[in-house]
PDB file of C-alpha atoms in Angstrom:
ATOM      1  CA  MET A   1       3.606 -17.515   4.055  1.00  0.00           C
ATOM      2  CA  ASP A   2       6.866 -16.821   2.290  1.00  0.00           C
ATOM      3  CA  ASP A   3       9.438 -14.455   3.793  1.00  0.00           C
ATOM      4  CA  LEU A   4       8.828 -10.770   3.183  1.00  0.00           C
ATOM      5  CA  LYS A   5      10.920  -9.122   0.488  1.00  0.00           C
ATOM      6  CA  LEU A   6      10.880  -5.385  -0.163  1.00  0.00           C
ATOM      7  CA  GLU A   7      12.355  -3.786  -3.268  1.00  0.00           C
ATOM      8  CA  CYS A   8      12.128  -0.054  -3.876  1.00  0.00           C
ATOM      9  CA  ARG A   9      13.157   1.607  -7.104  1.00  0.00           C
ATOM     10  CA  GLN A  10      12.685   4.817  -9.022  1.00  0.00           C
ATOM     11  CA  ASP A  11      10.286   4.367 -11.942  1.00  0.00           C
ATOM     12  CA  PRO A  12      12.433   5.132 -15.001  1.00  0.00           C
ATOM     13  CA  LYS A  13       9.366   6.391 -16.881  1.00  0.00           C
ATOM     14  CA  ALA A  14       8.136   8.899 -14.285  1.00  0.00           C
ATOM     15  CA  ALA A  15      10.330  11.363 -12.414  1.00  0.00           C
ATOM     16  CA  GLY A  16       9.572  11.395  -8.685  1.00  0.00           C
ATOM     17  CA  LYS A  17       7.684   8.107  -8.762  1.00  0.00           C
ATOM     18  CA  GLN A  18       8.884   5.331  -6.486  1.00  0.00           C
ATOM     19  CA  VAL A  19       7.755   1.724  -6.835  1.00  0.00           C
ATOM     20  CA  LEU A  20       7.820  -0.462  -3.723  1.00  0.00           C
ATOM     21  CA  LYS A  21       7.400  -4.122  -4.582  1.00  0.00           C
ATOM     22  CA  VAL A  22       6.209  -6.240  -1.662  1.00  0.00           C
ATOM     23  CA  SER A  23       6.739  -9.983  -2.118  1.00  0.00           C
ATOM     24  CA  GLY A  24       6.053 -12.822   0.304  1.00  0.00           C
ATOM     25  CA  GLY A  25       4.020 -12.522   3.464  1.00  0.00           C
ATOM     26  CA  VAL A  26       3.459  -9.515   5.675  1.00  0.00           C
ATOM     27  CA  THR A  27       2.938 -10.311   9.357  1.00  0.00           C
ATOM     28  CA  ILE A  28       3.218  -8.336  12.573  1.00  0.00           C
ATOM     29  CA  GLY A  29       6.837  -9.480  12.796  1.00  0.00           C
ATOM     30  CA  ASP A  30       7.547  -7.654   9.522  1.00  0.00           C
ATOM     31  CA  ALA A  31       5.733  -4.450  10.476  1.00  0.00           C
ATOM     32  CA  GLY A  32       8.872  -2.486  11.358  1.00  0.00           C
ATOM     33  CA  GLY A  33      10.574  -3.282   8.060  1.00  0.00           C
ATOM     34  CA  LEU A  34       7.499  -2.526   5.991  1.00  0.00           C
ATOM     35  CA  ARG A  35       6.919   0.743   7.873  1.00  0.00           C
ATOM     36  CA  GLN A  36      10.485   1.877   7.253  1.00  0.00           C
ATOM     37  CA  ALA A  37      10.294   0.931   3.567  1.00  0.00           C
ATOM     38  CA  LEU A  38       7.029   2.834   3.106  1.00  0.00           C
ATOM     39  CA  LEU A  39       8.356   5.942   4.875  1.00  0.00           C
ATOM     40  CA  ALA A  40      11.646   5.878   2.964  1.00  0.00           C
ATOM     41  CA  ALA A  41       9.860   5.506  -0.363  1.00  0.00           C
ATOM     42  CA  LEU A  42       7.491   8.380   0.455  1.00  0.00           C
ATOM     43  CA  GLU A  43      10.467  10.518   1.425  1.00  0.00           C
ATOM     44  CA  LYS A  44      12.188   9.927  -1.919  1.00  0.00           C
ATOM     45  CA  GLY A  45       9.400  10.887  -4.274  1.00  0.00           C
ATOM     46  CA  SER A  46       6.099  12.632  -4.795  1.00  0.00           C
ATOM     47  CA  GLU A  47       4.307   9.446  -5.845  1.00  0.00           C
ATOM     48  CA  LEU A  48       4.485   5.904  -4.489  1.00  0.00           C
ATOM     49  CA  GLN A  49       3.132   2.815  -6.170  1.00  0.00           C
ATOM     50  CA  VAL A  50       2.958  -0.151  -3.792  1.00  0.00           C
ATOM     51  CA  ASP A  51       3.034  -3.314  -5.891  1.00  0.00           C
ATOM     52  CA  LEU A  52       1.407  -6.238  -4.069  1.00  0.00           C
ATOM     53  CA  SER A  53       1.144  -8.549  -7.063  1.00  0.00           C
ATOM     54  CA  GLU A  54       3.585 -11.074  -5.526  1.00  0.00           C
ATOM     55  CA  MET A  55       2.433 -10.771  -1.924  1.00  0.00           C
ATOM     56  CA  THR A  56       1.443 -14.166  -0.500  1.00  0.00           C
ATOM     57  CA  GLY A  57      -0.315 -13.048   2.663  1.00  0.00           C
ATOM     58  CA  ILE A  58      -0.982 -10.044   4.870  1.00  0.00           C
ATOM     59  CA  ASP A  59      -2.305  -9.702   8.385  1.00  0.00           C
ATOM     60  CA  LEU A  60      -4.223  -6.864  10.001  1.00  0.00           C
ATOM     61  CA  THR A  61      -1.013  -5.040  10.928  1.00  0.00           C
ATOM     62  CA  GLY A  62       0.102  -4.943   7.297  1.00  0.00           C
ATOM     63  CA  LEU A  63      -3.281  -3.645   6.155  1.00  0.00           C
ATOM     64  CA  GLN A  64      -3.191  -0.942   8.836  1.00  0.00           C
ATOM     65  CA  LEU A  65       0.331   0.080   7.774  1.00  0.00           C
ATOM     66  CA  LEU A  66      -0.828   0.522   4.185  1.00  0.00           C
ATOM     67  CA  CYS A  67      -3.719   2.690   5.386  1.00  0.00           C
ATOM     68  CA  ALA A  68      -1.412   4.770   7.608  1.00  0.00           C
ATOM     69  CA  ALA A  69       1.068   5.202   4.756  1.00  0.00           C
ATOM     70  CA  HIS A  70      -1.723   6.463   2.505  1.00  0.00           C
ATOM     71  CA  GLN A  71      -2.756   8.983   5.156  1.00  0.00           C
ATOM     72  CA  SER A  72       0.886  10.080   5.591  1.00  0.00           C
ATOM     73  CA  ALA A  73       1.132  10.583   1.845  1.00  0.00           C
ATOM     74  CA  LEU A  74      -1.999  12.741   1.861  1.00  0.00           C
ATOM     75  CA  LEU A  75      -0.668  14.878   4.698  1.00  0.00           C
ATOM     76  CA  GLY A  76       2.582  15.354   2.795  1.00  0.00           C
ATOM     77  CA  GLY A  77       0.820  16.312  -0.439  1.00  0.00           C
ATOM     78  CA  LYS A  78       1.917  13.091  -2.109  1.00  0.00           C
ATOM     79  CA  TRP A  79       0.214  10.202  -3.860  1.00  0.00           C
ATOM     80  CA  LEU A  80       0.196   6.582  -2.749  1.00  0.00           C
ATOM     81  CA  TYR A  81      -1.685   3.884  -4.548  1.00  0.00           C
ATOM     82  CA  ILE A  82      -1.706   0.117  -4.686  1.00  0.00           C
ATOM     83  CA  THR A  83      -1.465  -2.196  -7.642  1.00  0.00           C
ATOM     84  CA  ASP A  84      -2.147  -5.855  -6.949  1.00  0.00           C
ATOM     85  CA  GLY A  85      -2.225  -7.441 -10.388  1.00  0.00           C
ATOM     86  CA  GLY A  86      -5.416  -9.257  -9.420  1.00  0.00           C
ATOM     87  CA  ASN A  87      -3.840 -10.766  -6.291  1.00  0.00           C
ATOM     88  CA  MET A  88      -6.834 -12.498  -4.704  1.00  0.00           C
ATOM     89  CA  THR A  89      -4.934 -13.155  -1.466  1.00  0.00           C
ATOM     90  CA  PHE A  90      -4.623  -9.420  -0.877  1.00  0.00           C
ATOM     91  CA  ARG A  91      -8.157  -8.683  -2.017  1.00  0.00           C
ATOM     92  CA  ASP A  92      -9.654 -11.437   0.144  1.00  0.00           C
ATOM     93  CA  MET A  93      -7.666 -10.375   3.217  1.00  0.00           C
ATOM     94  CA  ALA A  94      -8.647  -6.702   2.791  1.00  0.00           C
ATOM     95  CA  ALA A  95     -12.306  -7.594   2.296  1.00  0.00           C
ATOM     96  CA  GLY A  96     -12.310 -10.102   5.155  1.00  0.00           C
ATOM     97  CA  ALA A  97     -10.785  -7.571   7.539  1.00  0.00           C
ATOM     98  CA  GLY A  98     -13.419  -5.003   6.573  1.00  0.00           C
ATOM     99  CA  PHE A  99     -11.071  -2.582   4.799  1.00  0.00           C
ATOM    100  CA  ARG A 100     -12.933  -2.449   1.497  1.00  0.00           C
ATOM    101  CA  ARG A 101     -15.113   0.631   1.437  1.00  0.00           C
ATOM    102  CA  HIS A 102     -17.540   2.362  -0.841  1.00  0.00           C
ATOM    103  CA  THR A 103     -15.903   5.750  -0.211  1.00  0.00           C
ATOM    104  CA  GLY A 104     -12.765   7.005   1.512  1.00  0.00           C
ATOM    105  CA  CYS A 105     -12.538   8.210   5.099  1.00  0.00           C
ATOM    106  CA  ALA A 106     -12.915  11.848   6.210  1.00  0.00           C
ATOM    107  CA  ARG A 107      -9.164  12.418   5.699  1.00  0.00           C
ATOM    108  CA  ASP A 108      -9.372  11.379   2.056  1.00  0.00           C
ATOM    109  CA  THR A 109      -9.925  14.835   0.602  1.00  0.00           C
ATOM    110  CA  SER A 110      -8.314  13.839  -2.699  1.00  0.00           C
ATOM    111  CA  TYR A 111     -10.621  10.804  -3.162  1.00  0.00           C
ATOM    112  CA  SER A 112      -7.642   8.493  -3.473  1.00  0.00           C
ATOM    113  CA  CYS A 113      -8.503   5.993  -0.733  1.00  0.00           C
ATOM    114  CA  ILE A 114      -6.710   2.710  -1.355  1.00  0.00           C
ATOM    115  CA  TRP A 115      -9.731   0.781  -0.046  1.00  0.00           C
ATOM    116  CA  ALA A 116     -12.492   2.557  -1.977  1.00  0.00           C
ATOM    117  CA  GLY A 117     -14.360   0.705  -4.649  1.00  0.00           C
ATOM    118  CA  GLY A 118     -15.422  -2.204  -2.455  1.00  0.00           C
ATOM    119  CA  GLU A 119     -18.209  -2.766  -0.019  1.00  0.00           C
ATOM    120  CA  SER A 120     -19.397   0.042   2.230  1.00  0.00           C
TER     121      SER A 120
END
């Protein structure tokens, strides 16, 4: 996997919307940096788009961090969603790890689960 790169910016077209672009690979060794980037981005805005279109790999820790960030967003009354641009690496890893779901978890009261739409 390539080295992890994180770039966060304010979306110029939407006030309060942050875009966190994740490039390269996400492994357990990168968990601290990804966690901090997710928390900082959620702190800055009311909406966070996590762009995984240039991600080259992700392990179970990275998938769990994305899930935890989504739950943190819900608790804070904010939105977090993922765009992957058709990234099959991400989709295959999420499906292989059993994250794809038919519906969200019990905490997903806004029906915004980042894993919904897949297998149950």
